């Protein structure tokens, strides 16, 4: 099962358009890519290393599709 949350961010894979901007922006390489189209699965980002997220929110700033949001306290 793929992760879609850290202590700081939530990822909505349905909104992800696979532009990979968040992947490139993340200084801690927290994200992984689902880069292959399969039955019922579209390309999207997922959280590969949730413990690595430092909460810098650079991924939120670069996501033009609203797929990444801050976790509410």
C-alpha positions as YAML, in Angstrom:
chain: A
units: angstrom
residues:
- id: 1
  name: UNK
  ca: [0.00, 0.00, 0.00]
- id: 2
  name: UNK
  ca: [1.32, 3.42, -0.95]
- id: 3
  name: UNK
  ca: [1.58, 6.28, 1.52]
- id: 4
  name: UNK
  ca: [-0.21, 9.55, 0.91]
- id: 5
  name: UNK
  ca: [0.56, 11.46, 4.11]
- id: 6
  name: UNK
  ca: [3.39, 12.65, 6.33]
- id: 7
  name: UNK
  ca: [3.20, 14.55, 9.61]
- id: 8
  name: UNK
  ca: [3.14, 17.74, 7.52]
- id: 9
  name: UNK
  ca: [1.40, 17.08, 4.18]
- id: 10
  name: UNK
  ca: [-1.43, 15.14, 2.54]
- id: 11
  name: UNK
  ca: [-1.29, 13.98, -1.08]
- id: 12
  name: UNK
  ca: [-4.49, 13.50, -3.09]
- id: 13
  name: UNK
  ca: [-3.40, 11.15, -5.86]
- id: 14
  name: UNK
  ca: [-6.64, 11.77, -7.76]
- id: 15
  name: UNK
  ca: [-5.74, 15.44, -8.22]
- id: 16
  name: UNK
  ca: [-2.13, 14.69, -9.17]
- id: 17
  name: UNK
  ca: [-1.37, 15.34, -12.86]
- id: 18
  name: UNK
  ca: [2.10, 13.73, -12.77]
- id: 19
  name: UNK
  ca: [3.97, 16.95, -13.55]
- id: 20
  name: UNK
  ca: [6.63, 15.86, -11.01]
- id: 21
  name: UNK
  ca: [7.22, 19.45, -9.83]
- id: 22
  name: UNK
  ca: [6.89, 18.38, -6.17]
- id: 23
  name: UNK
  ca: [9.28, 15.49, -6.78]
- id: 24
  name: UNK
  ca: [11.89, 17.93, -8.08]
- id: 25
  name: UNK
  ca: [11.24, 20.56, -5.37]
- id: 26
  name: UNK
  ca: [11.55, 18.26, -2.37]
- id: 27
  name: UNK
  ca: [14.97, 18.67, -0.71]
- id: 28
  name: UNK
  ca: [14.60, 15.35, 1.17]
- id: 29
  name: UNK
  ca: [13.45, 13.13, -1.72]
- id: 30
  name: UNK
  ca: [10.26, 12.21, 0.14]
- id: 31
  name: UNK
  ca: [8.25, 11.39, -3.01]
- id: 32
  name: UNK
  ca: [8.12, 8.45, -5.35]
- id: 33
  name: UNK
  ca: [6.47, 8.18, -8.76]
- id: 34
  name: UNK
  ca: [3.81, 5.89, -10.13]
- id: 35
  name: UNK
  ca: [4.97, 6.42, -13.69]
- id: 36
  name: UNK
  ca: [3.15, 3.64, -15.54]
- id: 37
  name: UNK
  ca: [-0.46, 3.61, -16.69]
- id: 38
  name: UNK
  ca: [-2.24, 0.38, -15.72]
- id: 39
  name: UNK
  ca: [-5.82, -0.72, -15.38]
- id: 40
  name: UNK
  ca: [-7.49, 1.71, -13.00]
- id: 41
  name: UNK
  ca: [-4.21, 3.42, -12.06]
- id: 42
  name: UNK
  ca: [-3.05, 6.74, -13.47]
- id: 43
  name: UNK
  ca: [0.37, 8.35, -13.12]
- id: 44
  name: UNK
  ca: [0.77, 10.14, -9.79]
- id: 45
  name: UNK
  ca: [3.07, 10.95, -6.91]
- id: 46
  name: UNK
  ca: [3.15, 9.11, -3.59]
- id: 47
  name: UNK
  ca: [5.02, 9.54, -0.31]
- id: 48
  name: UNK
  ca: [7.93, 7.12, -0.38]
- id: 49
  name: UNK
  ca: [9.70, 8.33, 2.78]
- id: 50
  name: UNK
  ca: [7.15, 9.91, 5.15]
- id: 51
  name: UNK
  ca: [9.64, 10.19, 8.02]
- id: 52
  name: UNK
  ca: [11.94, 12.27, 5.80]
- id: 53
  name: UNK
  ca: [9.45, 15.12, 5.39]
- id: 54
  name: UNK
  ca: [10.68, 18.22, 7.24]
- id: 55
  name: UNK
  ca: [7.57, 20.33, 6.63]
- id: 56
  name: UNK
  ca: [9.22, 22.90, 4.35]
- id: 57
  name: UNK
  ca: [6.06, 22.86, 2.18]
- id: 58
  name: UNK
  ca: [8.01, 23.49, -1.04]
- id: 59
  name: UNK
  ca: [5.91, 20.74, -2.63]
- id: 60
  name: UNK
  ca: [2.68, 22.57, -1.75]
- id: 61
  name: UNK
  ca: [4.00, 25.79, -3.29]
- id: 62
  name: UNK
  ca: [4.88, 24.18, -6.63]
- id: 63
  name: UNK
  ca: [1.77, 22.00, -7.01]
- id: 64
  name: UNK
  ca: [-0.49, 23.82, -9.46]
- id: 65
  name: UNK
  ca: [-3.23, 21.18, -9.18]
- id: 66
  name: UNK
  ca: [-3.92, 21.35, -5.44]
- id: 67
  name: UNK
  ca: [-2.88, 17.73, -4.94]
- id: 68
  name: UNK
  ca: [-0.73, 18.48, -1.91]
- id: 69
  name: UNK
  ca: [-2.08, 20.23, 1.17]
- id: 70
  name: UNK
  ca: [-0.84, 20.96, 4.68]
- id: 71
  name: UNK
  ca: [-1.94, 18.65, 7.49]
- id: 72
  name: UNK
  ca: [-4.18, 20.48, 9.93]
- id: 73
  name: UNK
  ca: [-2.91, 20.63, 13.49]
...
